[in-house]
Amino acid sequence: MIDLLIVGAGPAGLRAAIAAAENGLHVSIIDEFVKPGGRLLGQLHEEPDGSWVNGVEEAERMYHRAIQLGVEISTGVSVYDLAETPAGWSIYTTDGVRESRCLLLATGASETPIPIPGWTLPGVMSIGAAQVMGNVHRVKPGHKGVVIGVNVLSVAIAREMQLCGVTVDRIVLPAHNLISADASNPEKMMESLLRLSHLAPSSLMKIGGKFVSPKLAARFYPRNGFKIWGIPIQLRKTALEIIGEEQVRGVRIAAISATGSVIPGTEEIVDADFVCIAGGLTPMAELAAVAGCRFHYVPQLGGHVPLHNERMQTTLKGLYVAGNITGVESAKVAGAQGRVAGLSIADELGVLSAAGKEKIKEAVDQTVHTRKHALIQFNQGIEEARHALYTEFQQLTDKKISV
Amino acid sequence: MKSMRVQEHPILGNSEKKEAVTIYFDGKPYTAYTGDTVASALLASGVRTLRKHEETASPRGIYCNIGHCFECRVQLNGSETVRACLTTVADGMYVTSLTLPKGASI
Amino acid sequence: MTNKETVICRCEDITMREIQETVERFQCSSREVKLRTRAGMGSCGGRTCRGMVDKLVEQLGGPPISNEIALSYRPPVRPVSFGVLGGEEK
Ligand SMILES: Cc1cc2nc3c(=O)[nH]c(=O)nc-3n(C[C@H](O)[C@H](O)[C@H](O)COP(=O)(O)OP(=O)(O)OC[C@H]3O[C@@H](n4cnc5c(N)ncnc54)[C@H](O)[C@@H]3O)c2cc1C
Ligand code: FES
């Protein structure tokens, strides 16, 4: 029996392990990916001061620190089931059953697809798949690609692909259907694009700064888009269908009005050997559901999240969550939450000194601070939504105590 | 064909030199490098189709590349079904497409 | 190919049209859509399509997405071989 088992070796899991092991806990991490680091591995962002955040290096640093502290990390192992036991938790993995006093789920997020006719063809992949191919495995997703869907991830990863020597022909909106909804509407996408202006200040301010409203901006948006880092972002073009027989050959696109209707006679075929679909992220909370956690549906956090408090406790004893499983945010926020979880668990297991307890509060404040200053903001209203969630948790536990 | 490998990178630096190994996919040999996944090694050799859909026979390849979608499942060394995107290569590894017609020789 | 022939569940090859027809005909929830069409019952455990099915049902006038998870998760959340399930270790 160990003190803490962590599912997920992303920034949340690694930082939790470090915080817990620094306080003397015996910690193991399990991850099904080929190496530790989670989705941080593929990330490459340019800070406003021109420096680069290299996810591979950051992950290595955390990994070495964890190993130094005696944390055991198994990769290539999947967790498929969990059960509460009198002493803690049983964790069922493809490498046997593990027992632990506390359990932290730091399983991250998964990508939300946008279905487009032809999207099952080989060569069509999620935008994150291309990021991992290029930056982690160092293999190009293809030579020339079209990205479907405009959001913070697609714009950031389009640039990363370009750095890998891949031609990103253009970024267009997805065909309109019941699922793509707002993602296929130029006015709505103009609004969200303007919120990304800090990522590419000069080019976005050029277009955004001219207009008072996103509506007007969408209306007068140049037909062929404008370029960020040389990549045309075409809010007035839609991907109707991905074509090919055995694999992707191209994309059938058409011009659309400011509100998204296809303009007849504008269809054309763009050649491409790969296509990326960018539909956003959603917390991957399947193990929390299997464990029996209570859930809340919070669109600002990306979907269903296990109910938890700011100390990362769930409604189940000894079960904690941290990182994107609690809501989609950047890697730095996930790491900050991990630290909170590691300290809270050390507290539950009674190894924190009075000074240690003070650290939990500091770590919670640090998470809020990191969130506020994160370069990549996936959604708006995250802090408010979290506040509401934590209040809900508090009310629920108060009720339980009074019963 | 232009190489699919990202040898040089302005920020990530040059790829480390890795040991070359041979893997077999549906009987054909492909060069891979230690640390590659089956999916990345095959893509680097231009192979995108990993299986055919069991009922409709539509071709499928990787979609998520991180183990979530199970589109990349292949058979390893004639027994286990694994996700090609989560399986690292080893010399002599024998990978088969799950939809090879029954009795076909490989 | 019309927009309606778009595949939603990649594992079971279930199209948007099939799901739409099912919802319209039976006025049903995501759970019932899953049972009737098999959408979400394939190898990936519905990880890829569950959100799309929920959204389709909601858009077509079915029950809105709520705090409850409509398509429940059942273990194993990853397919495991019989050997592993039987307690035999790798
Ligand atoms: C494809 C993708 C691309 C992203 N790109 C960016 C980006 O460019 N910039 C950015 O700021 N954010 C990005 N994000 C958001 C990202 O989730 C956060 O930045 C951060 O990595 C979250 O950290 P985490 O520790 O919560 O989870 P992750 O980093 O996702 O780590 C979770 C780990 O858990 C493992 N795991 C999950 N389930 C199991 C299981 N059942 N058994 C075993 N192991 C399991 C996974 O293999 C994974 O390694 C991306 C997310 C995704 C999904
Ligand atoms: S590509 Fe999705 S599981 Fe491998």
XYZ file of C-alpha atoms and ligand atoms in Angstrom:
656
model
C 0.000 0.000 0.000
C 1.440 3.357 -1.029
C 0.339 6.809 0.166
C -0.622 8.336 -3.147
C -1.270 6.997 -6.602
C -1.613 9.523 -9.389
C -3.213 8.769 -12.745
C -1.636 11.054 -15.343
C 1.941 12.311 -15.647
C 1.015 15.688 -17.131
C 1.910 18.965 -15.419
C -0.837 18.461 -12.806
C 0.215 14.916 -11.899
C 3.948 15.680 -11.869
C 3.650 18.791 -9.717
C 1.307 17.013 -7.318
C 3.812 14.169 -7.018
C 6.637 16.600 -6.309
C 4.669 18.462 -3.625
C 3.552 15.234 -1.952
C 6.989 13.573 -2.090
C 8.642 16.715 -0.719
C 6.478 16.137 2.325
C 7.632 12.579 2.679
C 4.805 10.681 0.977
C 5.383 7.507 -1.009
C 4.049 8.362 -4.479
C 3.531 6.476 -7.767
C 2.348 7.852 -11.097
C 0.785 5.837 -13.904
C 0.425 7.131 -17.445
C -0.517 5.355 -20.652
C 1.468 7.625 -22.963
C 4.946 6.625 -24.132
C 6.697 9.184 -21.923
C 5.893 11.433 -18.975
C 4.759 15.035 -19.494
C 1.197 14.677 -20.729
C 0.055 17.243 -23.223
C 2.683 19.669 -22.037
C 5.113 17.681 -24.201
C 3.885 19.086 -27.481
C 3.551 22.678 -26.370
C 5.653 25.484 -27.749
C 4.544 29.024 -27.025
C 6.139 32.364 -27.571
C 5.784 34.654 -24.568
C 5.115 38.350 -25.144
C 8.796 39.057 -24.374
C 9.870 36.820 -27.268
C 11.109 33.885 -25.169
C 9.776 30.395 -25.858
C 8.079 28.005 -23.473
C 9.314 24.576 -24.536
C 6.996 21.897 -23.150
C 9.442 19.037 -23.716
C 12.084 20.746 -21.579
C 9.629 21.752 -18.865
C 8.308 18.211 -18.656
C 11.848 16.840 -18.383
C 12.637 19.212 -15.549
C 9.577 18.133 -13.548
C 10.201 14.482 -14.317
C 13.774 14.635 -13.004
C 12.716 16.457 -9.863
C 10.045 13.824 -9.198
C 12.482 10.949 -9.763
C 15.002 12.631 -7.469
C 12.358 12.656 -4.735
C 11.772 8.939 -5.164
C 8.497 9.100 -7.118
C 7.899 5.947 -9.185
C 6.641 6.685 -12.686
C 5.268 3.969 -14.987
C 4.473 4.898 -18.572
C 2.695 2.773 -21.157
C 0.265 1.538 -18.489
C -3.492 2.295 -18.640
C -5.885 2.533 -15.712
C -9.238 1.004 -16.552
C -11.153 0.808 -13.274
C -11.165 1.965 -9.635
C -12.797 0.893 -6.398
C -12.989 2.425 -2.952
C -11.683 0.144 -0.193
C -11.742 0.526 3.609
C -8.073 1.582 3.516
C -8.194 3.786 0.412
C -8.447 2.901 -3.258
C -7.809 -0.082 -5.541
C -6.613 0.926 -8.978
C -6.945 -1.564 -11.828
C -4.252 -1.168 -14.455
C -3.045 -3.095 -17.486
C -0.061 -3.910 -15.293
C -1.913 -5.299 -12.302
C -3.888 -3.923 -9.373
C -2.404 -1.209 -7.141
C -3.504 -0.162 -3.671
C -3.137 3.353 -2.372
C -4.355 5.398 0.589
C -5.160 8.409 -1.600
C -5.826 8.708 -5.306
C -5.347 11.711 -7.562
C -6.943 11.779 -11.003
C -4.964 14.086 -13.275
C -6.116 12.668 -16.592
C -6.292 15.949 -18.493
C -8.601 16.780 -21.356
C -9.628 15.241 -24.643
C -10.374 17.005 -27.885
C -13.902 17.749 -29.032
C -14.340 16.766 -32.658
C -16.332 18.644 -35.266
C -17.731 16.112 -37.704
C -17.244 16.987 -41.378
C -18.164 14.705 -44.282
C -15.055 12.659 -45.053
C -13.480 13.109 -41.627
C -12.830 9.379 -41.186
C -10.304 9.338 -44.057
C -6.696 8.578 -43.119
C -4.875 11.905 -43.049
C -7.645 13.654 -41.101
C -6.592 14.131 -37.490
C -7.342 16.281 -34.508
C -5.214 19.408 -34.202
C -3.571 17.980 -31.085
C -2.583 14.848 -33.008
C -0.591 17.022 -35.391
C 1.041 18.826 -32.463
C 2.159 15.555 -30.908
C 3.343 14.140 -34.262
C 5.467 17.169 -35.046
C 6.782 18.333 -31.686
C 6.979 15.068 -29.736
C 7.586 12.347 -32.325
C 9.263 14.757 -34.736
C 7.317 13.477 -37.742
C 5.337 15.881 -39.930
C 1.594 15.244 -40.021
C 1.904 15.798 -43.787
C 3.412 18.243 -46.236
C 0.488 20.570 -46.866
C -2.571 20.787 -44.680
C -5.810 22.623 -44.069
C -6.932 23.382 -40.512
C -10.679 23.390 -39.855
C -11.863 25.412 -36.848
C -10.596 28.720 -35.493
C -9.686 28.786 -31.816
C -6.727 29.405 -29.558
C -5.390 25.892 -30.021
C -5.694 25.819 -33.810
C -3.944 29.146 -34.248
C -1.130 28.189 -31.844
C -0.622 24.734 -33.342
C -0.793 26.001 -36.932
C 2.255 28.051 -36.112
C 3.962 25.078 -34.453
C 3.415 23.032 -37.610
C 4.949 25.791 -39.636
C 8.018 25.671 -37.384
C 8.227 21.940 -38.208
C 8.474 22.836 -41.873
C 4.882 21.953 -42.718
C 2.823 24.166 -45.039
C -0.427 25.175 -43.402
C -2.387 26.270 -46.434
C -5.167 28.008 -44.522
C -7.434 27.889 -41.496
C -11.149 27.817 -42.367
C -14.426 27.363 -40.503
C -16.191 23.994 -40.345
C -19.293 23.263 -42.431
C -22.426 24.378 -40.668
C -24.363 21.604 -38.950
C -26.112 20.974 -35.641
C -22.820 20.243 -33.947
C -20.493 22.870 -35.374
C -23.113 25.554 -34.524
C -21.252 28.749 -33.481
C -17.914 27.407 -34.715
C -19.264 27.761 -38.271
C -20.440 31.349 -37.810
C -18.002 34.107 -38.906
C -19.472 36.742 -36.565
C -19.154 34.486 -33.546
C -15.659 33.391 -34.549
C -14.598 36.997 -35.113
C -15.454 37.663 -31.489
C -13.299 34.817 -30.263
C -10.476 35.657 -32.656
C -10.315 39.189 -31.302
C -9.777 37.723 -27.854
C -6.624 36.052 -29.151
C -5.063 39.320 -30.202
C -2.335 39.042 -27.565
C -0.997 35.932 -29.297
C -0.212 37.766 -32.520
C -0.670 41.401 -31.622
C 0.403 43.073 -34.814
C -1.647 41.157 -37.355
C -4.774 40.796 -35.253
C -4.841 44.362 -34.099
C -4.631 45.423 -37.706
C -7.923 43.814 -38.497
C -9.605 43.965 -35.117
C -8.553 47.478 -34.222
C -10.283 48.930 -37.249
C -13.737 47.840 -36.209
C -15.888 48.720 -33.257
C -17.818 45.482 -33.299
C -17.025 41.890 -34.225
C -20.208 41.949 -36.345
C -18.823 44.692 -38.546
C -15.424 43.061 -38.592
C -16.984 39.803 -39.815
C -18.943 41.661 -42.465
C -15.937 43.467 -43.884
C -13.601 40.563 -43.329
C -11.436 40.118 -46.410
C -12.667 37.219 -48.543
C -9.248 35.571 -48.519
C -8.678 36.261 -44.878
C -5.652 37.905 -43.407
C -2.440 36.271 -42.419
C -0.974 35.506 -39.025
C 2.636 34.355 -39.361
C 1.908 33.973 -43.060
C -1.011 31.577 -42.511
C -4.325 32.787 -44.004
C -7.140 32.708 -41.462
C -10.295 32.623 -43.556
C -13.353 33.301 -41.445
C -15.453 33.722 -44.565
C -14.638 30.279 -45.963
C -16.162 26.983 -44.904
C -14.961 23.396 -45.293
C -17.884 21.543 -46.869
C -16.246 18.171 -47.290
C -12.910 16.412 -47.007
C -12.239 14.504 -50.195
C -10.153 11.462 -51.069
C -10.645 7.741 -51.628
C -7.951 5.909 -49.668
C -6.660 9.015 -47.898
C -7.044 12.790 -47.868
C -6.620 14.460 -51.243
C -8.098 17.858 -50.471
C -10.921 19.886 -49.021
C -13.972 21.271 -50.815
C -14.458 24.785 -49.528
C -16.841 27.667 -50.294
C -17.222 31.315 -49.383
C -19.814 32.166 -46.736
C -21.689 35.288 -45.676
C -20.998 37.039 -42.364
C -23.672 34.878 -40.762
C -22.439 31.646 -42.284
C -24.577 30.879 -45.348
C -22.765 29.436 -48.335
C -22.464 31.826 -51.291
C -23.483 29.871 -54.415
C -20.882 29.449 -57.144
C -17.882 29.914 -54.882
C -16.964 26.281 -54.301
C -13.411 25.194 -54.964
C -11.120 22.328 -54.068
C -7.957 22.957 -52.104
C -5.303 20.251 -52.402
C -3.938 18.889 -49.136
C -2.390 15.654 -47.875
C -3.678 16.155 -44.340
C -6.454 17.963 -42.501
C -6.659 18.983 -38.851
C -9.945 19.390 -37.012
C -9.934 21.805 -34.093
C -13.102 21.677 -32.025
C -11.745 22.591 -28.603
C -11.145 20.588 -25.439
C -13.264 18.912 -22.781
C -12.219 17.526 -19.370
C -11.564 13.772 -19.482
C -13.335 12.667 -16.349
C -14.277 9.067 -17.108
C -12.417 7.605 -14.124
C -14.021 10.139 -11.778
C -17.409 9.039 -13.117
C -16.574 5.374 -12.611
C -15.431 6.150 -9.056
C -18.826 7.695 -8.355
C -17.986 11.399 -8.111
C -20.740 13.952 -8.370
C -20.593 16.028 -11.537
C -21.427 19.520 -12.698
C -21.930 20.718 -16.223
C -19.900 23.915 -16.594
C -19.516 25.139 -20.205
C -16.843 27.684 -19.172
C -14.705 24.795 -17.945
C -15.283 22.759 -21.103
C -18.097 20.406 -20.059
C -18.770 17.958 -17.230
C -16.359 18.276 -14.320
C -16.234 16.310 -11.069
C -17.476 18.473 -8.215
C -14.444 19.573 -6.175
C -13.260 22.393 -3.948
C -10.328 24.760 -4.233
C -8.194 22.232 -2.340
C -8.899 19.756 -5.148
C -10.920 17.371 -2.978
C -13.865 15.578 -4.546
C -16.990 14.424 -2.771
C -15.350 11.014 -2.206
C -12.926 10.308 0.614
C -9.288 10.183 -0.429
C -10.079 11.047 -4.040
C -8.589 14.213 -5.504
C -8.576 15.818 -8.952
C -6.212 18.366 -10.524
C -5.451 19.865 -13.904
C -7.669 19.786 -16.948
C -9.962 17.090 -15.535
C -11.312 19.959 -13.393
C -11.676 22.346 -16.344
C -9.769 23.225 -19.486
C -6.944 25.682 -18.804
C -3.308 26.153 -19.723
C -0.498 23.896 -18.535
C 0.736 26.379 -15.941
C -2.647 26.457 -14.235
C -2.794 22.651 -14.322
C 0.613 22.532 -12.631
C -0.414 25.035 -9.977
C -3.501 22.950 -9.217
C -1.320 19.864 -9.002
C 0.759 21.471 -6.295
C -2.414 22.314 -4.348
C -3.578 18.707 -4.639
C -0.203 17.307 -3.515
C -0.207 19.525 -0.432
C -3.866 18.838 0.406
C -3.203 15.117 0.260
C -0.154 15.502 2.523
C -2.491 17.329 4.898
C -5.146 14.610 4.781
C -2.473 12.023 5.564
C -1.340 14.114 8.510
C 2.232 14.870 7.471
C 1.953 18.662 7.150
C 3.325 20.938 9.836
C 1.620 24.192 10.731
C 3.924 25.956 8.293
C 3.024 23.331 5.707
C -0.650 24.086 6.137
C 0.076 27.735 5.374
C 1.549 26.567 2.087
C -1.808 25.194 0.935
C -3.317 28.635 1.086
C -0.344 30.091 -0.754
C -0.658 27.411 -3.437
C -4.370 28.140 -3.844
C -3.619 31.855 -4.260
C -0.862 31.010 -6.694
C -3.339 29.065 -8.826
C -5.666 32.057 -9.017
C -2.745 34.304 -9.876
C -1.476 31.945 -12.591
C -4.956 31.718 -14.077
C -5.250 35.468 -14.262
C -1.964 35.860 -16.098
C -2.118 32.798 -18.352
C -1.146 33.533 -21.921
C -3.598 30.987 -23.255
C -7.166 31.383 -22.064
C -9.418 28.680 -23.447
C -12.695 30.197 -22.293
C -14.030 33.317 -20.658
C -15.481 33.452 -17.183
C -13.364 30.624 -15.736
C -12.670 32.213 -12.337
C -16.368 33.053 -11.805
C -17.454 29.561 -12.849
C -14.930 28.023 -10.470
C -16.072 30.207 -7.646
C -19.653 29.029 -8.164
C -18.487 25.416 -8.251
C -16.530 25.714 -5.001
C -19.491 27.382 -3.283
C -21.705 24.520 -4.411
C -19.213 22.015 -2.996
C -19.139 23.870 0.299
C -22.930 23.888 0.580
C -23.074 20.200 -0.188
C -20.497 19.235 2.451
C -22.104 21.567 5.028
C -25.395 19.810 4.420
C -23.784 16.408 4.865
C -22.225 17.428 8.133
C -25.490 18.807 9.503
C -27.464 15.667 8.587
C 9.187 11.770 -51.449
C 10.321 14.666 -49.245
C 11.223 13.412 -45.777
C 8.461 13.419 -43.218
C 10.946 13.593 -40.324
C 11.480 16.928 -38.605
C 15.282 16.775 -38.412
C 15.905 20.438 -37.748
C 13.765 22.770 -35.716
C 14.405 26.456 -34.976
C 13.374 26.165 -31.312
C 13.329 22.476 -30.428
C 16.756 21.997 -32.025
C 17.923 19.090 -34.142
C 16.595 15.580 -33.609
C 18.887 13.390 -31.566
C 20.488 10.550 -33.442
C 18.554 7.371 -32.674
C 19.187 3.753 -33.419
C 17.498 2.418 -36.560
C 15.327 -0.695 -36.198
C 13.096 -2.639 -38.563
C 9.411 -3.197 -37.988
C 7.010 -5.148 -40.180
C 3.549 -3.928 -41.095
C 1.406 -6.474 -42.906
C 4.573 -8.291 -43.833
C 6.459 -5.341 -45.309
C 9.614 -4.056 -43.592
C 9.895 -0.400 -42.569
C 12.779 1.468 -40.990
C 11.955 3.053 -37.638
C 14.009 4.665 -34.891
C 13.997 3.813 -31.195
C 11.511 6.038 -29.399
C 9.120 6.138 -32.397
C 5.609 4.884 -31.915
C 4.273 2.389 -34.437
C 2.004 5.184 -35.709
C 4.738 7.809 -36.061
C 7.187 5.368 -37.655
C 4.639 4.273 -40.240
C 3.597 7.851 -40.979
C 7.262 8.784 -41.439
C 7.318 6.063 -44.134
C 4.181 7.459 -45.739
C 1.756 4.843 -44.359
C -1.472 6.456 -43.186
C -3.956 3.589 -43.346
C -3.719 1.337 -40.302
C -6.943 -0.628 -40.632
C -10.236 -0.906 -42.470
C -13.497 -0.462 -40.615
C -14.803 -3.868 -39.558
C -18.191 -3.459 -41.268
C -17.932 -0.725 -43.857
C -14.271 -1.391 -44.790
C -13.609 2.351 -44.922
C -9.902 3.033 -44.427
C -8.811 4.443 -41.050
C -5.641 5.912 -39.608
C -4.687 7.864 -36.525
C -7.153 10.518 -35.366
C -6.192 11.681 -31.838
C -2.615 10.323 -31.603
C -2.831 10.186 -27.779
C -4.804 7.045 -27.052
C -8.350 8.364 -26.848
C -10.079 7.364 -30.088
C -8.875 3.785 -30.698
C -8.908 4.351 -34.466
C -5.257 3.281 -34.699
C -5.661 -0.184 -33.241
C -3.469 -2.861 -34.765
C -2.388 -6.366 -33.893
C 0.988 -6.799 -32.271
C 3.078 -9.914 -32.865
C -0.003 -11.851 -33.894
C -1.851 -11.641 -30.586
C -2.512 -8.463 -28.593
C -4.579 -5.582 -29.971
C -2.822 -2.308 -29.194
C -3.079 1.381 -30.025
C -0.373 2.173 -32.597
C -0.096 5.717 -31.221
C 0.832 4.460 -27.727
C 3.111 1.583 -28.700
C 6.832 2.178 -29.068
C 8.714 0.248 -31.727
C 11.174 -2.556 -31.107
C 13.434 -4.267 -33.601
C 11.649 -7.036 -35.484
C 8.228 -6.003 -34.198
C 5.479 -7.604 -36.203
C 2.430 -5.423 -36.697
C -0.627 -6.418 -38.653
C -3.676 -4.557 -39.760
C -6.725 -5.907 -37.963
C -8.667 -6.360 -41.155
C -6.334 -8.435 -43.190
C -8.605 -10.937 -44.960
C -8.718 -14.234 -43.088
C -6.145 -16.688 -44.321
C -4.149 -14.106 -46.253
C -0.496 -14.886 -46.022
C 1.867 -12.370 -44.571
C -22.002 13.539 -50.008
C -24.532 15.683 -48.186
C -23.934 17.172 -44.803
C -26.280 14.643 -43.253
C -24.102 11.697 -44.229
C -21.476 12.832 -41.792
C -20.259 10.079 -39.479
C -20.692 10.861 -35.767
C -19.602 7.648 -34.088
C -16.417 6.604 -35.850
C -16.177 3.250 -34.090
C -19.606 1.999 -35.081
C -19.904 4.119 -38.240
C -23.161 5.782 -37.179
C -24.149 8.884 -39.152
C -25.678 12.158 -38.110
C -28.739 11.241 -40.185
C -29.285 7.991 -38.265
C -29.054 9.784 -34.947
C -31.277 12.608 -36.100
C -33.916 10.180 -37.351
C -33.796 8.237 -34.106
C -34.238 11.343 -31.977
C -37.061 12.630 -34.160
C -38.860 9.300 -34.286
C -38.549 8.309 -30.624
C -38.143 11.746 -29.005
C -35.359 10.189 -26.985
C -32.434 10.961 -24.731
C -28.734 10.366 -25.492
C -28.917 7.129 -23.572
C -31.705 5.808 -25.708
C -29.952 6.998 -28.878
C -26.959 4.962 -27.806
C -29.000 1.832 -27.215
C -30.960 2.186 -30.436
C -28.118 3.132 -32.795
C -25.020 1.763 -31.029
C -23.439 5.240 -31.247
C -20.938 5.426 -28.391
C -20.765 1.672 -27.860
C -17.589 0.977 -29.794
C -13.955 0.463 -28.860
C -13.317 3.977 -27.612
C -16.124 3.764 -25.064
C -17.844 6.815 -26.507
C -14.949 9.091 -25.621
C -14.960 10.631 -29.099
C -18.670 10.972 -29.863
C -20.503 11.286 -26.544
C -20.315 15.080 -26.534
C -21.589 15.220 -30.108
C -24.482 12.882 -29.354
C -25.472 14.957 -26.301
C -25.314 18.126 -28.349
C -27.332 16.676 -31.229
C -30.038 15.470 -28.868
C -30.178 18.866 -27.195
C -30.273 20.733 -30.520
C -33.074 18.492 -31.773
C -35.257 19.365 -28.812
C -34.385 16.450 -26.533
C -33.433 16.870 -22.895
C -30.826 19.640 -22.432
C -27.336 18.763 -21.211
C -27.494 18.698 -17.413
C -25.176 18.052 -14.466
C -25.941 14.380 -14.785
C -23.749 12.564 -17.306
C -26.227 11.270 -19.860
C -24.102 8.483 -21.317
C -22.761 6.828 -18.211
C -19.184 5.588 -18.092
C -18.721 1.921 -17.353
C -15.516 0.167 -16.505
C -13.298 -0.920 -18.077
C -12.677 2.567 -19.486
C -9.926 1.018 -21.603
C -10.370 -2.336 -23.315
C -8.301 -4.925 -21.541
C -7.435 -8.422 -22.595
C -9.075 -11.333 -20.813
C -5.720 -12.223 -19.313
C -5.475 -8.896 -17.521
C -9.103 -9.007 -16.384
C -8.547 -12.465 -14.999
C -5.873 -11.058 -12.720
C -2.938 -12.351 -14.722
C -0.178 -9.776 -14.911
C 1.697 -8.718 -18.017
C -4.326 17.388 -27.678
C -4.148 18.528 -26.709
C -3.322 19.604 -27.040
C -3.146 20.657 -26.134
N -2.339 21.695 -26.476
C -2.182 22.739 -25.613
C -1.367 23.848 -25.953
O -0.772 23.899 -27.045
N -1.252 24.854 -25.044
C -1.887 24.816 -23.839
O -1.736 25.736 -23.038
N -2.667 23.775 -23.517
C -2.838 22.753 -24.371
N -3.652 21.705 -24.031
C -4.340 21.737 -22.742
C -3.637 20.796 -21.789
O -4.625 19.924 -21.356
C -2.989 21.549 -20.638
O -2.077 22.486 -21.122
C -2.204 20.611 -19.685
O -1.354 19.708 -20.365
C -3.130 19.874 -18.767
O -2.370 19.167 -17.846
P -2.937 17.925 -17.059
O -1.812 17.489 -16.193
O -4.217 18.270 -16.463
O -3.247 16.824 -18.177
P -2.376 16.227 -19.366
O -1.184 17.037 -19.643
O -3.312 15.987 -20.470
O -1.903 14.806 -18.789
C -2.822 13.788 -18.523
C -2.139 12.456 -18.650
O -2.994 11.447 -18.146
C -2.829 10.283 -18.891
N -4.039 9.446 -18.758
C -5.321 9.837 -18.958
N -6.162 8.807 -18.710
C -5.398 7.750 -18.369
C -5.705 6.402 -18.002
N -6.957 5.945 -17.920
N -4.671 5.578 -17.703
C -3.383 6.038 -17.768
N -3.048 7.297 -18.095
C -4.048 8.147 -18.394
C -2.578 10.757 -20.287
O -1.859 9.810 -21.037
C -1.817 12.064 -20.073
O -0.436 11.904 -20.239
C -3.822 20.638 -24.907
C -4.655 19.558 -24.591
C -4.829 18.499 -25.477
C -5.746 17.364 -25.129
S -4.978 7.627 -32.782
Fe -6.540 7.816 -31.295
S -6.047 6.102 -30.049
Fe -4.387 6.121 -31.387
